[in-house]
Coordinates of C-alpha atoms in Angstrom, one line a residue:
F210 CA 8.6 4.8 0.9
D211 CA 8.5 1.4 0.1
I212 CA 8.9 1.3 -3.8
V213 CA 12.7 1.4 -5.1
E214 CA 11.9 0.6 -8.7
F215 CA 9.0 0.7 -10.8
N216 CA 8.8 -0.3 -14.4
V217 CA 6.1 -0.8 -17.0
K218 CA 6.4 -3.2 -20.1
R219 CA 4.8 -2.9 -23.2
G220 CA 4.7 -5.0 -26.1
A221 CA 7.7 -7.3 -26.0
V222 CA 6.6 -9.1 -22.8
T223 CA 9.0 -11.9 -21.7
A224 CA 8.0 -15.4 -21.5
E225 CA 7.9 -15.5 -17.6
F226 CA 4.7 -13.5 -17.8
G227 CA 2.8 -16.1 -20.1
R228 CA 0.8 -15.2 -22.9
A229 CA 0.1 -11.6 -21.2
S230 CA -1.4 -9.0 -23.6
G231 CA -1.2 -5.1 -23.1
F232 CA 1.2 -4.5 -20.4
V233 CA 2.9 -5.8 -17.4
T234 CA 4.1 -3.8 -14.2
N235 CA 6.5 -4.5 -11.8
A236 CA 7.5 -2.6 -8.6
I237 CA 10.6 -3.6 -6.2
T238 CA 10.1 -2.6 -2.7
R239 CA 12.9 -1.2 -0.5
S240 CA 15.8 -3.5 1.4
G241 CA 17.8 -2.7 4.1
T242 CA 21.6 -1.8 3.8
N243 CA 24.4 -1.9 5.8
Q244 CA 23.6 1.8 7.1
L245 CA 20.7 2.5 9.2
R246 CA 18.4 4.8 7.2
G247 CA 15.3 6.0 7.5
G248 CA 12.6 8.9 6.6
L249 CA 9.5 10.4 7.7
R250 CA 6.7 12.2 5.5
F251 CA 3.7 14.1 6.8
E252 CA 1.1 15.4 4.4
A253 CA -1.9 17.6 5.2
V254 CA -4.6 18.6 2.7
P255 CA -7.3 20.3 5.1
K256 CA -10.6 21.3 3.5
G257 CA -9.6 25.1 3.7
L258 CA -7.0 24.4 0.7
I259 CA -9.7 22.9 -1.5
S260 CA -12.0 25.4 -3.4
D261 CA -15.7 25.6 -3.6
S262 CA -17.8 24.1 -6.0
K263 CA -20.3 26.3 -8.0
D264 CA -23.2 23.9 -6.7
P265 CA -23.5 24.6 -3.1
T266 CA -25.2 21.1 -2.6
L267 CA -21.8 19.3 -4.0
Q268 CA -18.8 20.7 -1.8
N269 CA -15.8 19.1 -1.0
N270 CA -15.4 19.2 2.6
R271 CA -12.8 16.6 3.1
S272 CA -9.5 17.0 5.3
T273 CA -6.9 14.4 4.7
Y274 CA -3.8 13.7 7.1
V275 CA -1.2 11.3 6.2
T276 CA 1.8 10.2 8.4
S277 CA 4.1 7.6 6.8
G278 CA 7.9 6.4 7.4
G279 CA 10.2 4.0 6.5
V280 CA 13.7 2.7 8.4
G281 CA 16.2 -0.2 7.5
G282 CA 19.4 -1.4 8.4
P283 CA 21.5 -4.4 8.8
L284 CA 21.2 -7.5 11.4
V285 CA 24.3 -9.2 10.4
R286 CA 26.7 -6.7 8.3
D287 CA 27.0 -7.6 4.5
R288 CA 24.4 -10.5 5.0
L289 CA 21.1 -10.0 6.6
F290 CA 19.1 -6.9 6.5
W291 CA 15.8 -5.5 7.6
Y292 CA 13.6 -2.9 6.5
A293 CA 10.0 -1.6 7.9
S294 CA 7.4 1.1 7.2
A295 CA 4.3 2.4 8.1
Q296 CA 1.6 4.6 7.0
F297 CA -1.7 6.2 8.8
R298 CA -4.3 8.0 6.6
R299 CA -6.8 9.7 8.2
A300 CA -9.7 11.6 6.3
T301 CA -12.9 13.2 7.3
E302 CA -15.6 14.8 5.4
G303 CA -17.6 17.4 7.7
E304 CA -20.4 19.7 7.1
R305 CA -21.6 17.7 4.2
V306 CA -24.6 18.3 2.0
N307 CA -26.2 17.0 -0.6
R308 CA -29.4 17.8 -2.5
V309 CA -31.4 16.0 0.2
G310 CA -29.9 17.7 3.1
P311 CA -27.2 17.4 5.8
I312 CA -25.2 14.3 5.9
P313 CA -23.4 13.0 8.9
D314 CA -19.5 13.2 8.9
R315 CA -17.9 10.8 7.2
H316 CA -14.5 9.1 8.9
I317 CA -11.7 6.9 6.6
D318 CA -8.8 5.3 8.7
V319 CA -6.0 3.1 6.9
N320 CA -3.3 1.9 8.7
E321 CA -0.6 0.2 6.4
G322 CA 2.6 -1.8 7.8
F323 CA 5.3 -3.5 6.1
G324 CA 8.3 -5.5 6.8
K325 CA 11.0 -7.0 4.9
L326 CA 14.0 -8.9 5.5
T327 CA 16.9 -9.8 3.3
Y328 CA 19.3 -12.4 3.5
A329 CA 22.5 -12.9 1.2
P330 CA 24.5 -16.3 2.6
S331 CA 26.6 -16.1 -0.3
Q332 CA 27.4 -14.6 -3.8
Q333 CA 25.1 -17.5 -5.3
H334 CA 22.2 -17.2 -2.9
F335 CA 19.6 -14.4 -2.2
F336 CA 16.4 -14.6 0.0
N337 CA 13.6 -12.0 0.5
V338 CA 10.7 -12.5 3.0
S339 CA 8.2 -9.8 3.2
Y340 CA 4.6 -9.1 4.7
R341 CA 2.3 -6.3 4.2
H342 CA -0.7 -5.7 6.2
R343 CA -3.5 -3.1 5.3
P344 CA -6.6 -2.5 7.5
Q345 CA -9.0 0.5 6.8
E346 CA -12.5 1.4 8.1
D347 CA -14.9 4.0 6.4
E348 CA -17.8 5.0 8.2
F349 CA -20.7 7.1 6.7
A350 CA -19.8 6.1 3.1
G351 CA -21.7 5.4 0.2
I352 CA -24.2 8.5 -0.2
S353 CA -24.1 10.2 -3.4
A354 CA -25.5 13.4 -4.6
N355 CA -29.3 12.3 -4.2
D356 CA -29.2 9.7 -1.5
A357 CA -30.9 9.9 2.2
P358 CA -28.3 9.8 4.8
E359 CA -30.4 6.5 6.0
V360 CA -28.6 4.6 2.7
A361 CA -24.9 5.0 4.4
T362 CA -22.8 2.3 4.9
N363 CA -19.8 1.4 7.3
T364 CA -17.0 -0.7 5.8
E365 CA -14.3 -2.4 7.3
G366 CA -11.6 -4.4 5.3
T367 CA -8.1 -5.9 5.6
N368 CA -5.4 -6.6 2.7
R369 CA -2.4 -8.7 3.4
V370 CA 0.5 -9.8 1.0
A371 CA 3.1 -12.3 2.0
T372 CA 6.2 -12.9 -0.2
A373 CA 9.0 -15.1 0.0
V374 CA 11.8 -15.3 -2.9
W375 CA 14.8 -17.3 -3.4
N376 CA 17.1 -16.4 -6.2
W377 CA 20.2 -18.8 -7.0
F378 CA 22.8 -17.5 -9.3
I379 CA 24.1 -20.5 -11.1
D380 CA 26.3 -19.5 -13.2
S381 CA 27.0 -15.9 -14.9
R382 CA 24.2 -17.2 -17.6
T383 CA 21.5 -19.1 -15.6
T384 CA 19.4 -18.0 -12.6
L385 CA 16.8 -20.2 -10.8
D386 CA 14.0 -18.2 -9.2
V387 CA 11.6 -19.5 -6.7
K388 CA 8.7 -17.2 -5.5
Y389 CA 5.8 -17.4 -3.2
L390 CA 3.2 -15.0 -3.1
H391 CA -0.2 -15.2 -0.7
M392 CA -2.6 -12.5 -1.0
D393 CA -6.1 -12.1 0.7
E394 CA -8.6 -9.5 1.5
G395 CA -11.6 -9.3 3.5
N396 CA -14.3 -6.7 3.2
E397 CA -17.5 -6.1 5.5
T398 CA -19.9 -3.4 4.5
V399 CA -22.9 -3.1 6.9
A400 CA -26.0 -0.9 6.3
V401 CA -26.2 2.1 9.0
T402 CA -30.1 1.6 8.8
D403 CA -31.6 -2.0 8.5

């Protein structure tokens, strides 16, 4: 829901990206408009829709359910707009068995929220402020085909991204862009068994 445009530059990368080699990707997030608009999506991939492996000890028993939605609109017509979205991902791997034997169920929960304000006080100035928050939990992870359940880990993490952008269109050929980006990530992985 959040991405309205995505582009990849290969080769002739512009000077604003420095001495980048290879490629540069850029994604533009959605903004609100003068009309209240939104959408809702639900994705379900229960384990019954996934075919069995030929190796009976390496079965995929993951069921995944994702609910997401976004909505945006005006705060002040033609000047100030808002947009917000959320995504809730739930995955469970049950009835797990590897070469060592039965394994406890694995649970993955990801909750993501995004908000954006867009302000256009005049034809020459444009402001965007956005914030994304993505906490996640993963219980009984890290068990491969040959590991005992006692080596499992529980992981908790949070990703946050805040941006602020000011565009000044000085004349038809000159633009001044001022951008601020703050990103942080905190993760903690704890062994199930000391």
